Amino acid sequence: MYILAIDTTGPLGSAALLDLETEKTVMKISAEEKGHLKNLMPLVQSLLEQEHAAPADIAAVAASVGPGSYTGIRIGVTSARAFAQALNIPCIRVGTLDMFRQKAEDRDAAVIFNARRGQVYGAVYRKGGGAVMEPCPCMLEDVYNCVKENGLNPVWYGDGIDAYQGSEQFGKYLEGAECADKSERYQTAGMAVREALRLYRAGETCRVEELLPEYMRKTEAEQKLQDGSLERARAAKLARFRSR
Amino acid sequence: MAFASDKEHMRKKERIMLNEQFITLGIESSCDETSIAVVADGRKILSNVISSQIAIHTKFGGVVPEIASRHHLQNINAVLQQSLDEAGVTLSDVDLIGVTNGPGLIGAVVIGVATAKALSLASGIPLVGVNHMHGHVSANYLQYEDLKPPFLALIVSGGHTNIVDVTDYNTCRVLGSTRDDAAGEAYDKVARVIGLGYPGGPKVDKAAKEGNPDAVQFKRVYLEKGSYDFSFSGLKTQVINYVHTEKMRGHELSVPDISASFQQAVVDVIVDEAVSAAEERREEKLVMAGGVAANSKLREEMQKACDAHGIRLYRPEPVLCTDNGAMIASAAYYKYRKNGADGLDLDAYANLPL
Ligand SMILES: [Zn+2]
C-alpha cells in the first residue's frame, strides 16, 4: 500500500508515492509553471504506472494545504479530496511550512513564501527541528528579526528568496543570508509525503471534509467588509457613477 | 443529508441495471452555484443537487471570485455524495463524468475540473469537459424528451446574449451576439444603480411586477437591419442618466417603475430579434437557454410572440435555466457519444467560445 501526496502550493506542482512497506519514495515534478490543474493527474497516473500500482493500492491521500498560491492550494486540496472520496480512504493534512522542519535536521532553517509588498508566510526552525517561529503570515523583517534575536545561522528556503533578494526595499533583510540552492529551495510532494508518513503513523489522518486549505489570510473582500472600506468604496463608486 | 435506505438503493440499482441506462455525473462550479447531478441516458434527471452561494455573496454586493472558489471547495464533496444518494447510485454505477471546463470564473471552474479529474483517475470512469453554454442549451433536452437538433436557440445569461443555430448536439453556430453588455450584465448594473443589489436579475424581475412598464420611456436599441446582434449598454446608460436627473430634480425614484420600464425595453428587443430571426430562417423551433431565460417577463412575452407566429417555443423550468449539474451531464453525454473521452490533462478556461 502507498501514501499519495500532492503539492501544488508553489510555482511547480508535484506528486509523490511512498511505499508503506519499504518507505521508498518516488516523485514527479511538473515542468510547467502554473500548470497545476492540467498536469497534476497525469503526474499521479504516471507515478502509479511506474510503480505498477493501481489507485486501489493507495491507503491515504495527503495534500500540502498551504500557505501558498490560493488557486494552487485549492487545486491540490480539491484533487486530494475527490481522490479520497472516490476510494473511500482517509486524507492527511500537511502544513506546507511545516514540511521544512525536515530541512532543520543539522542546520537552523528559515522559510519565507512570497506574499508581496514585503509580506511573507514564514517559519523558523532551530537545528533539530524545534520551531522558533511557528508558521504565520508576517513581514520579511519579522523573520529577519527572529533569526537575529535568537542568534541563529539558518539556511533560507522558499520563493520569498526569489522575490526579495536584491530588492531595493527589502533586499537588506536577505543580505549575506545563506540561501538554499534552487533544487532544494521549494516545497515538494516528496517533502509532503515524508511529513504525511509521520502523521499517518501517529494516526493523524482526517476525513475528506476536514481536509481544508490553510490560506493564512482572509480574502481582500472580507478584510474590506470588516474594516468598513468596502462600504466606503461602494459609496464613492456610486457617487462617481452619478456625477457623470 | 438523507441517505437512501439499503433496500431502496438496491431496488433503484436493479432498475438501472435492468434498463441498462447510461449514467452520467454532471459537475458544475463556474460561478456561484456548486451543483452535481446524475442523469440517465442524457435525458432523465435522477438527481440534481444545487448548493447556492447567493446568501454568502449578497453582503459583498456581488460575486467575489476568491470567496466563491473557497466555498466551492468546501461544498463540492458533500454535494457529490448527496447527488449520488438521491439518485440511488454509487460512483461505481457511473459511466461518464462531465464537467464544466469553461467559460466562467476561472478559480471557480478549477474546483469542478480538479474534482472531476481526480474522480476519473481514482475510479477509472471516463471524463468529458463541457462548454458551460452548451450545457445551458442542453437543459432543454432534459425538459423536452422529443427535442432534437436542428433548432434556433436564444441564449441569455450574465455573460451571453446570443442567437444561435444549433445544427447538432455538439455544434452551435453563432448568428448574433451582444456588441457590448450581455442582458444579464445590464440587469446587474441597473440593479446596483437603483439600489436593489445582487443578484440583479431576479431582484429587478420581482420589483418589476409591482411597477408600470410604461412609466419611463427608455429607447429600444435595435442594430442595423439583417444583423441579429444586440446592444444593451445604451439602455443601461439611459437608466443611469434617468436616475441621476430625477435625483437632481429632487424627485422620489420609483424602483418598481424603473425596473418594469427597463425590463420591458430589454424584453421587447430580445423577443423581436429572436422571433424575427426564427421567421427569416423559417425555423419552427425556438429554444430558450441561460440564466436570464428564467426571467418571468421574458418567458411570458416569448410565449406570446411565438404563439402569434406559429413557432414552437421550448423553455426549461427556471431551475434548469440557472446553473446546474444536470444540464452539464446532458451535454457531456452527447459530446462523449460523438467525440469520446477527454484526457486527464483536461484544463479549465475563463473564456471558451460557443
Ligand atoms: Zn450559466
Coordinates of C-alpha atoms and ligand atoms in Angstrom, one line a residue:
Chain A
M1 CA 0.0 0.0 0.0
Y2 CA 1.0 3.6 -0.7
I3 CA 0.6 7.1 0.5
L4 CA -0.1 9.6 -2.3
A5 CA 1.0 13.2 -1.6
I6 CA 0.3 16.3 -3.7
D7 CA 1.9 19.7 -3.6
T8 CA 0.6 22.5 -5.8
T9 CA 1.2 25.4 -3.5
G10 CA 4.3 26.8 -5.2
P11 CA 5.3 27.5 -8.8
L12 CA 5.8 23.9 -9.8
G13 CA 3.3 21.2 -8.9
S14 CA 4.5 17.7 -7.8
A15 CA 3.1 14.4 -6.7
A16 CA 4.8 11.6 -4.7
L17 CA 4.1 8.0 -3.8
L18 CA 5.5 6.4 -0.7
D19 CA 5.6 2.6 -0.4
L20 CA 4.4 1.9 3.2
E21 CA 6.4 -1.3 3.3
T22 CA 9.8 -0.2 2.1
E23 CA 9.3 3.6 2.8
K24 CA 10.7 4.2 -0.6
T25 CA 9.5 7.4 -2.2
V26 CA 9.1 8.3 -5.9
M27 CA 8.2 11.8 -7.0
K28 CA 7.4 13.6 -10.2
I29 CA 7.6 17.4 -10.7
S30 CA 5.7 19.3 -13.3
A31 CA 8.0 21.0 -15.9
E32 CA 5.4 23.8 -16.4
E33 CA 4.9 26.7 -14.0
K34 CA 1.3 27.3 -13.0
G35 CA 0.2 24.2 -15.0
H36 CA -1.1 22.6 -11.8
L37 CA -4.6 21.7 -12.9
K38 CA -3.6 20.4 -16.3
N39 CA -0.6 18.4 -15.1
L40 CA -1.3 17.1 -11.7
M41 CA -3.4 14.0 -12.5
P42 CA -1.2 12.9 -15.4
L43 CA 1.7 13.1 -12.9
V44 CA -0.1 10.9 -10.5
Q45 CA -1.1 8.5 -13.3
S46 CA 2.5 8.1 -14.5
L47 CA 3.7 7.6 -10.9
L48 CA 1.2 4.7 -10.5
E49 CA 2.3 3.2 -13.8
Q50 CA 5.9 3.5 -12.9
E51 CA 5.2 1.6 -9.6
H52 CA 2.9 -0.9 -11.3
A53 CA 0.3 0.2 -8.8
A54 CA -3.4 0.9 -9.0
P55 CA -5.4 3.6 -7.3
A56 CA -6.9 0.9 -5.1
D57 CA -3.3 0.3 -3.7
I58 CA -3.4 3.8 -2.1
A59 CA -4.0 3.8 1.6
A60 CA -4.2 7.5 2.2
V61 CA -4.0 10.8 0.3
A62 CA -2.0 13.7 1.6
A63 CA -2.2 17.3 0.4
S64 CA 0.1 20.1 1.2
V65 CA -2.6 22.6 2.2
G66 CA -0.7 25.9 2.3
P67 CA 0.1 28.6 2.7
G68 CA 1.0 29.5 -0.8
S69 CA -0.8 30.4 -4.0
Y70 CA -4.5 30.4 -3.3
T71 CA -5.5 28.8 -6.6
G72 CA -2.6 26.3 -6.3
I73 CA -3.6 25.3 -2.8
R74 CA -7.2 24.7 -4.0
I75 CA -6.2 22.5 -6.9
G76 CA -4.1 20.2 -4.7
V77 CA -6.6 20.1 -1.8
T78 CA -9.6 19.6 -4.2
S79 CA -7.9 16.8 -6.1
A80 CA -6.9 15.1 -2.9
R81 CA -10.4 15.3 -1.5
A82 CA -12.0 13.8 -4.6
F83 CA -9.4 11.1 -4.9
A84 CA -10.0 10.1 -1.3
Q85 CA -13.8 10.3 -1.7
A86 CA -13.7 8.0 -4.7
L87 CA -11.6 5.4 -3.0
N88 CA -13.1 5.9 0.5
I89 CA -9.8 6.3 2.1
P90 CA -8.5 8.9 4.7
C91 CA -6.8 12.2 4.0
I92 CA -3.7 13.6 5.6
R93 CA -3.4 17.4 6.1
V94 CA 0.2 18.6 5.7
G95 CA 1.1 22.2 6.5
T96 CA 3.3 23.5 3.8
L97 CA 5.7 25.5 6.0
D98 CA 5.8 22.6 8.5
M99 CA 7.3 20.4 5.8
F100 CA 10.6 22.5 6.1
R101 CA 11.1 21.2 9.6
Q102 CA 12.8 18.2 7.8
K103 CA 15.4 20.6 6.5
A104 CA 16.5 21.6 10.0
E105 CA 18.0 18.3 11.0
D106 CA 21.5 19.6 11.1
R107 CA 21.1 23.3 10.5
D108 CA 18.8 26.1 11.5
A109 CA 16.2 26.8 8.8
A110 CA 14.2 29.9 7.9
V111 CA 11.4 29.7 5.4
I112 CA 9.8 32.5 3.6
F113 CA 7.0 32.3 1.0
N114 CA 6.3 35.4 -1.0
A115 CA 3.1 37.2 -0.1
R116 CA 4.1 40.5 -1.9
R117 CA 4.9 44.0 -0.6
G118 CA 7.4 42.8 2.0
Q119 CA 4.9 40.3 3.4
V120 CA 5.7 36.6 3.7
Y121 CA 4.3 33.4 5.1
G122 CA 7.2 32.5 7.4
A123 CA 8.6 29.9 9.8
V124 CA 11.9 29.5 11.6
Y125 CA 13.2 26.1 12.9
R126 CA 16.2 25.6 15.2
K127 CA 18.6 22.8 14.4
G128 CA 16.9 19.6 15.4
G129 CA 13.5 20.8 14.2
G130 CA 12.2 22.9 17.1
A131 CA 10.0 25.8 16.0
V132 CA 11.4 29.2 17.0
M133 CA 8.7 30.9 14.9
E134 CA 5.6 28.9 14.1
P135 CA 4.2 29.2 10.6
C136 CA 2.4 32.5 10.3
P137 CA 1.7 35.5 8.0
C138 CA 4.2 38.2 8.8
M139 CA 6.7 40.7 7.3
L140 CA 10.1 39.6 6.0
E141 CA 11.5 41.9 8.6
D142 CA 9.9 39.9 11.4
V143 CA 11.6 36.7 10.2
Y144 CA 14.9 38.5 9.9
N145 CA 14.5 39.9 13.5
C146 CA 13.6 36.4 14.8
V147 CA 16.7 35.0 13.3
K148 CA 18.9 37.8 14.7
E149 CA 17.3 37.8 18.2
N150 CA 17.8 34.1 18.6
G151 CA 21.3 34.1 17.3
L152 CA 20.5 31.6 14.6
N153 CA 22.5 30.9 11.5
P154 CA 19.9 29.4 9.2
V155 CA 19.8 28.2 5.6
W156 CA 16.9 30.1 3.9
Y157 CA 14.2 28.4 1.9
G158 CA 11.1 29.4 -0.1
D159 CA 10.2 31.5 -3.1
G160 CA 10.4 34.6 -0.9
I161 CA 14.1 34.5 -1.6
D162 CA 13.4 35.0 -5.3
A163 CA 11.0 37.8 -4.6
Y164 CA 13.1 39.8 -2.2
Q165 CA 16.8 39.0 -2.8
G166 CA 18.3 42.1 -4.4
S167 CA 15.0 44.1 -3.9
E168 CA 15.6 47.8 -3.3
Q169 CA 13.3 48.0 -0.3
F170 CA 13.5 44.5 1.2
G171 CA 16.8 43.1 0.0
K172 CA 18.6 44.2 3.1
Y173 CA 17.0 41.5 5.2
L174 CA 18.5 38.8 3.0
E175 CA 21.9 40.4 2.6
G176 CA 24.6 37.8 3.4
A177 CA 21.9 35.2 4.0
E178 CA 22.8 31.6 3.1
C179 CA 20.1 30.6 0.6
A180 CA 19.3 27.0 -0.4
D181 CA 20.2 26.0 -3.9
K182 CA 17.2 26.2 -6.2
S183 CA 17.0 22.4 -6.3
E184 CA 16.4 22.4 -2.6
R185 CA 14.7 25.7 -2.1
Y186 CA 11.0 25.0 -2.7
Q187 CA 8.3 22.8 -1.2
T188 CA 7.7 19.4 -3.0
A189 CA 5.4 16.5 -2.7
G190 CA 8.4 14.4 -1.7
M191 CA 8.7 16.5 1.5
A192 CA 4.9 16.3 1.9
V193 CA 4.9 12.6 1.7
R194 CA 7.6 12.2 4.4
E195 CA 5.6 14.5 6.7
A196 CA 2.5 12.6 5.8
L197 CA 4.1 9.3 6.8
R198 CA 4.9 10.7 10.2
L199 CA 1.3 11.8 10.6
Y200 CA -0.1 8.6 9.3
R201 CA 1.9 6.5 11.7
A202 CA 0.7 8.8 14.5
G203 CA -2.9 8.1 13.5
E204 CA -3.4 11.8 12.4
T205 CA -5.5 11.3 9.4
C206 CA -8.7 13.1 8.6
R207 CA -12.0 12.8 6.7
V208 CA -12.5 14.4 3.3
E209 CA -14.5 17.3 4.6
E210 CA -11.7 18.0 7.2
L211 CA -9.1 18.4 4.5
L212 CA -9.2 22.1 4.3
P213 CA -6.8 24.7 2.9
E214 CA -4.5 26.8 5.1
Y215 CA -4.8 30.2 3.4
M216 CA -3.5 32.1 6.5
R217 CA -5.2 35.2 5.3
K218 CA -8.8 36.4 4.9
T219 CA -9.8 37.4 1.4
E220 CA -9.4 41.0 0.5
A221 CA -13.2 41.4 0.2
E222 CA -13.7 40.0 3.7
Q223 CA -10.9 42.3 5.1
K224 CA -12.6 45.3 3.4
L225 CA -16.1 44.3 4.7
Q226 CA -14.7 44.1 8.2
D227 CA -12.9 47.4 8.3
G228 CA -15.7 49.3 6.5
S229 CA -13.7 50.2 3.4
L230 CA -16.0 48.1 1.2
E231 CA -18.9 50.3 2.1
R232 CA -16.9 53.5 1.5
A233 CA -15.5 52.2 -1.8
R234 CA -19.0 51.4 -2.9
A235 CA -20.4 54.8 -2.0
A236 CA -17.6 56.5 -3.7
K237 CA -18.1 54.5 -6.9
L238 CA -21.8 55.2 -6.9
A239 CA -21.1 58.9 -6.5
R240 CA -18.7 58.9 -9.4
F241 CA -21.3 57.0 -11.5
R242 CA -24.0 59.5 -10.7
S243 CA -21.8 62.6 -11.3
R244 CA -21.1 61.5 -14.9
Chain B
M1 CA -28.1 14.8 4.2
A2 CA -30.5 11.9 3.6
F3 CA -29.1 8.5 2.7
A4 CA -31.3 6.3 0.7
S5 CA -32.1 3.1 2.6
D6 CA -30.3 0.0 1.6
K7 CA -33.4 -1.6 0.3
E8 CA -34.4 1.4 -1.8
H9 CA -30.9 1.6 -3.0
M10 CA -30.9 -2.0 -4.2
R11 CA -34.2 -1.5 -5.9
K12 CA -33.0 1.5 -7.8
K13 CA -29.8 -0.1 -8.7
E14 CA -31.6 -3.2 -10.1
R15 CA -33.9 -1.0 -12.1
I16 CA -30.9 0.9 -13.6
M17 CA -29.1 -2.3 -14.4
L18 CA -32.2 -3.9 -15.9
N19 CA -32.8 -0.9 -18.1
E20 CA -29.1 -0.6 -18.9
Q21 CA -29.3 3.1 -18.6
F22 CA -26.1 5.1 -19.3
I23 CA -25.4 7.1 -16.2
T24 CA -23.7 10.4 -16.4
L25 CA -22.5 12.5 -13.5
G26 CA -22.6 16.3 -14.3
I27 CA -20.4 18.7 -12.3
E28 CA -20.9 22.5 -12.4
S29 CA -18.9 25.1 -10.5
S30 CA -18.4 28.0 -12.9
C31 CA -19.9 30.8 -10.9
D32 CA -21.9 30.9 -7.6
E33 CA -23.6 27.5 -7.6
T34 CA -22.0 24.3 -6.7
S35 CA -24.1 21.6 -8.5
I36 CA -23.7 17.9 -9.2
A37 CA -26.4 15.8 -10.9
V38 CA -26.9 12.2 -12.0
V39 CA -28.6 11.9 -15.4
A40 CA -29.7 8.7 -17.2
D41 CA -29.3 8.4 -21.0
G42 CA -28.6 12.1 -21.3
R43 CA -32.2 12.9 -20.7
K44 CA -33.6 11.7 -17.4
I45 CA -32.7 13.5 -14.2
L46 CA -32.1 11.1 -11.3
S47 CA -30.8 13.9 -9.1
N48 CA -29.8 17.5 -9.4
V49 CA -28.3 18.9 -6.2
I50 CA -27.6 22.7 -6.3
S51 CA -25.8 24.4 -3.5
S52 CA -26.2 28.2 -4.0
Q53 CA -23.8 30.8 -2.6
I54 CA -26.2 33.7 -3.2
A55 CA -26.6 34.3 0.6
I56 CA -22.8 34.5 1.0
H57 CA -22.2 37.0 -1.8
T58 CA -25.1 39.2 -1.0
K59 CA -23.3 41.1 1.7
F60 CA -20.5 41.9 -0.8
G61 CA -22.9 43.3 -3.4
G62 CA -21.9 40.7 -6.0
V63 CA -20.0 37.5 -6.6
V64 CA -16.5 37.7 -5.1
P65 CA -14.5 35.2 -7.1
E66 CA -12.0 34.3 -4.3
I67 CA -14.8 33.6 -1.9
A68 CA -16.8 31.6 -4.5
S69 CA -13.7 29.4 -5.0
R70 CA -13.3 28.8 -1.3
H71 CA -16.9 27.8 -0.9
H72 CA -16.9 25.5 -4.0
L73 CA -14.0 23.6 -2.5
Q74 CA -15.8 23.2 0.9
N75 CA -19.1 22.1 -0.6
I76 CA -18.4 20.0 -3.6
N77 CA -17.8 16.6 -1.9
A78 CA -21.0 16.8 0.2
V79 CA -22.9 17.9 -2.9
L80 CA -21.5 14.8 -4.8
Q81 CA -22.4 12.5 -2.0
Q82 CA -25.9 13.9 -1.8
S83 CA -26.4 13.7 -5.5
L84 CA -25.4 10.0 -5.7
D85 CA -27.6 9.2 -2.7
E86 CA -30.6 11.0 -4.1
A87 CA -30.2 9.2 -7.4
G88 CA -29.8 5.9 -5.6
V89 CA -26.5 5.1 -7.3
T90 CA -22.9 4.8 -6.2
L91 CA -19.9 6.0 -8.1
S92 CA -19.3 2.5 -9.5
D93 CA -22.6 2.8 -11.3
V94 CA -21.5 6.0 -13.1
D95 CA -20.5 5.5 -16.8
L96 CA -19.2 9.0 -17.5
I97 CA -18.2 12.2 -15.7
G98 CA -19.0 15.5 -17.3
V99 CA -17.7 18.8 -16.0
T100 CA -17.9 22.5 -17.0
N101 CA -14.4 23.5 -18.0
G102 CA -15.3 27.0 -19.1
P103 CA -16.3 29.7 -19.6
G104 CA -16.6 31.1 -16.1
L105 CA -14.8 32.5 -13.1
I106 CA -11.5 30.6 -13.6
G107 CA -10.9 30.0 -9.8
A108 CA -14.3 28.5 -9.6
V109 CA -14.2 26.4 -12.7
V110 CA -11.0 24.9 -11.5
I111 CA -12.7 23.3 -8.5
G112 CA -15.1 21.3 -10.6
V113 CA -12.4 20.3 -13.1
A114 CA -10.0 19.2 -10.4
T115 CA -12.7 17.2 -8.7
A116 CA -13.8 15.5 -12.0
K117 CA -10.2 14.6 -12.9
A118 CA -9.4 13.1 -9.5
L119 CA -12.6 11.1 -9.5
S120 CA -11.9 9.9 -13.1
L121 CA -8.3 8.7 -12.3
A122 CA -9.3 7.2 -9.0
S123 CA -12.3 5.3 -10.3
G124 CA -11.4 4.7 -14.0
I125 CA -14.6 6.5 -15.2
P126 CA -14.1 8.4 -18.5
L127 CA -14.1 12.2 -18.3
V128 CA -15.5 14.9 -20.6
G129 CA -15.1 18.6 -20.4
V130 CA -18.2 20.6 -21.3
N131 CA -18.7 24.2 -22.5
H132 CA -21.0 25.8 -19.9
M133 CA -23.1 27.4 -22.6
H134 CA -23.7 24.1 -24.4
G135 CA -24.9 22.9 -21.0
H136 CA -27.4 25.7 -20.9
V137 CA -28.8 24.7 -24.3
S138 CA -28.9 21.1 -23.2
A139 CA -31.1 21.9 -20.3
N140 CA -33.9 21.7 -23.0
Y141 CA -33.1 18.0 -23.6
L142 CA -33.9 17.3 -20.0
Q143 CA -37.2 19.3 -20.1
Y144 CA -38.4 18.0 -23.5
E145 CA -37.9 14.3 -24.3
D146 CA -38.8 14.8 -28.0
L147 CA -36.5 17.8 -28.7
K148 CA -33.7 17.1 -31.2
P149 CA -31.5 19.5 -33.2
P150 CA -31.5 21.3 -35.5
F151 CA -33.2 24.4 -33.9
L152 CA -32.7 28.0 -33.2
A153 CA -31.6 28.9 -29.7
L154 CA -31.8 32.2 -27.8
I155 CA -29.1 32.1 -25.1
V156 CA -29.4 34.9 -22.5
S157 CA -27.3 35.0 -19.3
G158 CA -24.9 37.1 -17.3
G159 CA -22.2 36.8 -19.9
H160 CA -24.1 36.0 -23.1
T161 CA -26.9 37.3 -25.3
N162 CA -26.8 35.1 -28.4
I163 CA -28.9 33.8 -31.2
V164 CA -27.5 30.5 -32.2
D165 CA -28.1 27.9 -34.9
V166 CA -27.8 24.6 -33.1
T167 CA -27.1 22.2 -36.0
D168 CA -26.4 19.1 -34.0
Y169 CA -26.0 18.1 -30.3
N170 CA -22.4 19.4 -30.3
T171 CA -22.4 22.3 -32.7
C172 CA -23.6 25.9 -32.0
R173 CA -23.2 28.4 -34.9
V174 CA -23.5 32.0 -33.5
L175 CA -25.7 34.1 -35.7
G176 CA -25.9 37.1 -33.3
S177 CA -24.3 38.3 -30.1
T178 CA -24.1 41.4 -27.9
R179 CA -21.7 44.1 -29.1
D180 CA -21.3 45.4 -25.5
D181 CA -23.1 44.3 -22.4
A182 CA -24.9 40.9 -22.1
A183 CA -28.5 41.2 -21.0
G184 CA -27.7 39.8 -17.6
E185 CA -24.9 42.2 -17.1
A186 CA -27.3 45.1 -17.9
Y187 CA -29.7 43.8 -15.3
D188 CA -26.9 43.6 -12.7
K189 CA -25.7 47.2 -13.4
V190 CA -29.2 48.6 -13.3
A191 CA -30.0 46.7 -10.1
R192 CA -26.9 48.3 -8.5
V193 CA -27.8 51.8 -9.6
I194 CA -31.4 51.7 -8.3
G195 CA -30.2 50.1 -5.0
L196 CA -31.5 46.5 -5.5
G197 CA -28.1 44.9 -5.4
Y198 CA -27.1 41.3 -6.0
P199 CA -28.4 39.1 -7.6
G200 CA -29.7 41.7 -10.1
G201 CA -31.8 39.6 -12.5
P202 CA -34.3 38.1 -10.0
K203 CA -34.5 41.3 -8.0
V204 CA -35.4 43.5 -10.9
D205 CA -37.8 40.9 -12.2
K206 CA -39.5 40.8 -8.8
A207 CA -39.6 44.6 -8.4
A208 CA -41.0 45.0 -12.0
K209 CA -44.1 43.0 -11.1
E210 CA -45.2 46.0 -8.9
G211 CA -44.3 48.6 -11.4
N212 CA -45.7 50.2 -14.6
P213 CA -43.7 49.2 -17.7
D214 CA -44.8 52.4 -19.5
A215 CA -43.8 54.8 -16.6
V216 CA -40.5 55.7 -18.2
Q217 CA -39.9 55.6 -22.0
F218 CA -36.5 54.0 -22.5
K219 CA -35.4 53.9 -26.1
R220 CA -35.2 50.4 -27.6
V221 CA -31.9 49.8 -29.3
Y222 CA -32.0 47.8 -32.5
L223 CA -28.9 47.4 -34.7
E224 CA -28.8 47.6 -38.4
K225 CA -31.2 45.5 -40.4
G226 CA -30.1 42.0 -41.2
S227 CA -28.0 41.8 -38.0
Y228 CA -29.0 39.6 -35.2
D229 CA -26.7 41.4 -32.8
F230 CA -27.7 43.2 -29.6
S231 CA -26.5 46.2 -27.7
F232 CA -27.6 46.9 -24.1
S233 CA -25.0 49.4 -22.8
G234 CA -27.1 52.4 -24.3
L235 CA -30.1 51.3 -22.4
K236 CA -28.1 50.9 -19.2
T237 CA -26.8 54.5 -19.7
Q238 CA -30.3 55.7 -20.2
V239 CA -31.3 54.3 -16.9
I240 CA -28.3 55.8 -15.1
N241 CA -29.0 59.2 -16.6
Y242 CA -32.7 59.0 -15.7
V243 CA -31.9 58.1 -12.1
H244 CA -29.4 61.0 -12.0
T245 CA -31.7 63.6 -13.5
E246 CA -34.6 62.6 -11.3
K247 CA -32.4 62.9 -8.2
M248 CA -31.2 66.3 -9.3
R249 CA -34.8 67.4 -9.6
G250 CA -35.5 66.1 -6.1
H251 CA -38.0 63.6 -7.4
E252 CA -38.6 60.4 -5.5
L253 CA -37.5 57.4 -7.5
S254 CA -39.9 54.5 -8.1
V255 CA -37.8 51.4 -8.1
P256 CA -40.7 49.2 -9.3
D257 CA -41.5 51.6 -12.2
I258 CA -37.9 51.9 -13.3
S259 CA -37.5 48.1 -13.0
A260 CA -40.6 47.4 -15.1
S261 CA -39.8 50.0 -17.8
F262 CA -36.2 48.8 -18.1
Q263 CA -37.2 45.2 -18.2
Q264 CA -39.9 45.9 -20.8
A265 CA -37.3 47.6 -23.0
V266 CA -34.8 44.6 -22.7
V267 CA -37.6 42.0 -23.3
D268 CA -39.0 43.9 -26.3
V269 CA -35.7 43.9 -28.1
I270 CA -34.8 40.3 -27.3
V271 CA -38.2 38.9 -28.3
D272 CA -38.3 41.0 -31.5
E273 CA -34.8 39.9 -32.6
A274 CA -35.3 36.2 -31.7
V275 CA -38.7 35.9 -33.3
S276 CA -37.7 37.7 -36.5
A277 CA -34.6 35.6 -36.7
A278 CA -36.8 32.5 -36.5
E279 CA -39.2 33.9 -39.1
E280 CA -36.5 34.8 -41.6
R281 CA -34.8 31.5 -41.3
R282 CA -38.1 29.6 -41.3
E283 CA -37.3 27.9 -38.1
E284 CA -40.2 26.0 -36.5
K285 CA -38.5 25.5 -33.1
L286 CA -37.1 28.2 -30.9
V287 CA -35.3 27.2 -27.7
M288 CA -34.5 29.4 -24.7
A289 CA -31.4 28.9 -22.6
G290 CA -29.3 30.6 -19.9
G291 CA -29.9 32.2 -16.5
V292 CA -32.0 35.1 -17.9
A293 CA -34.3 32.6 -19.6
A294 CA -35.7 32.2 -16.0
N295 CA -37.0 35.8 -16.2
S296 CA -40.7 35.7 -15.9
K297 CA -41.4 38.6 -18.2
L298 CA -39.1 37.2 -20.9
R299 CA -40.8 33.8 -20.7
E300 CA -44.2 35.3 -20.9
E301 CA -43.6 37.6 -23.9
M302 CA -41.6 35.0 -25.8
Q303 CA -44.5 32.6 -25.4
K304 CA -47.0 35.2 -26.7
A305 CA -44.9 36.2 -29.7
C306 CA -44.1 32.6 -30.6
D307 CA -47.8 31.6 -30.4
A308 CA -48.6 34.6 -32.6
H309 CA -46.1 33.4 -35.2
G310 CA -46.7 29.7 -35.1
I311 CA -43.3 28.9 -33.7
R312 CA -43.0 26.2 -31.1
L313 CA -41.2 27.6 -28.0
Y314 CA -39.1 25.5 -25.8
R315 CA -38.2 26.9 -22.4
P316 CA -36.8 24.9 -19.5
E317 CA -38.2 25.2 -16.0
P318 CA -36.4 28.1 -14.2
V319 CA -34.4 25.7 -12.0
L320 CA -32.9 24.2 -15.2
C321 CA -32.2 27.7 -16.6
T322 CA -29.9 28.6 -13.7
D323 CA -26.6 26.9 -13.4
N324 CA -27.0 23.2 -12.6
G325 CA -25.1 19.9 -13.0
A326 CA -27.9 18.1 -14.9
M327 CA -27.5 20.3 -18.0
I328 CA -23.8 19.6 -17.9
A329 CA -24.4 15.8 -17.7
S330 CA -26.7 16.0 -20.7
A331 CA -24.2 18.0 -22.8
A332 CA -21.4 15.6 -21.7
Y333 CA -23.5 12.6 -22.7
Y334 CA -23.9 13.9 -26.3
K335 CA -20.3 15.1 -26.5
Y336 CA -19.0 11.7 -25.4
R337 CA -21.1 9.9 -27.9
K338 CA -19.6 11.9 -30.7
N339 CA -16.0 12.6 -29.6
G340 CA -15.2 10.1 -26.8
A341 CA -13.4 11.0 -23.6
D342 CA -11.0 13.8 -22.8
G343 CA -7.6 13.1 -21.4
L344 CA -6.5 13.6 -17.8
D345 CA -4.7 16.7 -19.0
L346 CA -8.1 18.5 -19.3
D347 CA -7.7 22.2 -18.4
A348 CA -10.1 25.0 -17.3
Y349 CA -10.7 28.2 -19.3
A350 CA -12.1 31.6 -18.3
N351 CA -13.1 32.1 -21.9
L352 CA -14.3 29.4 -24.2
P353 CA -16.1 30.2 -27.5
L354 CA -19.5 28.7 -28.1
Ligands
ZN1 ZN -24.7 29.8 -16.6

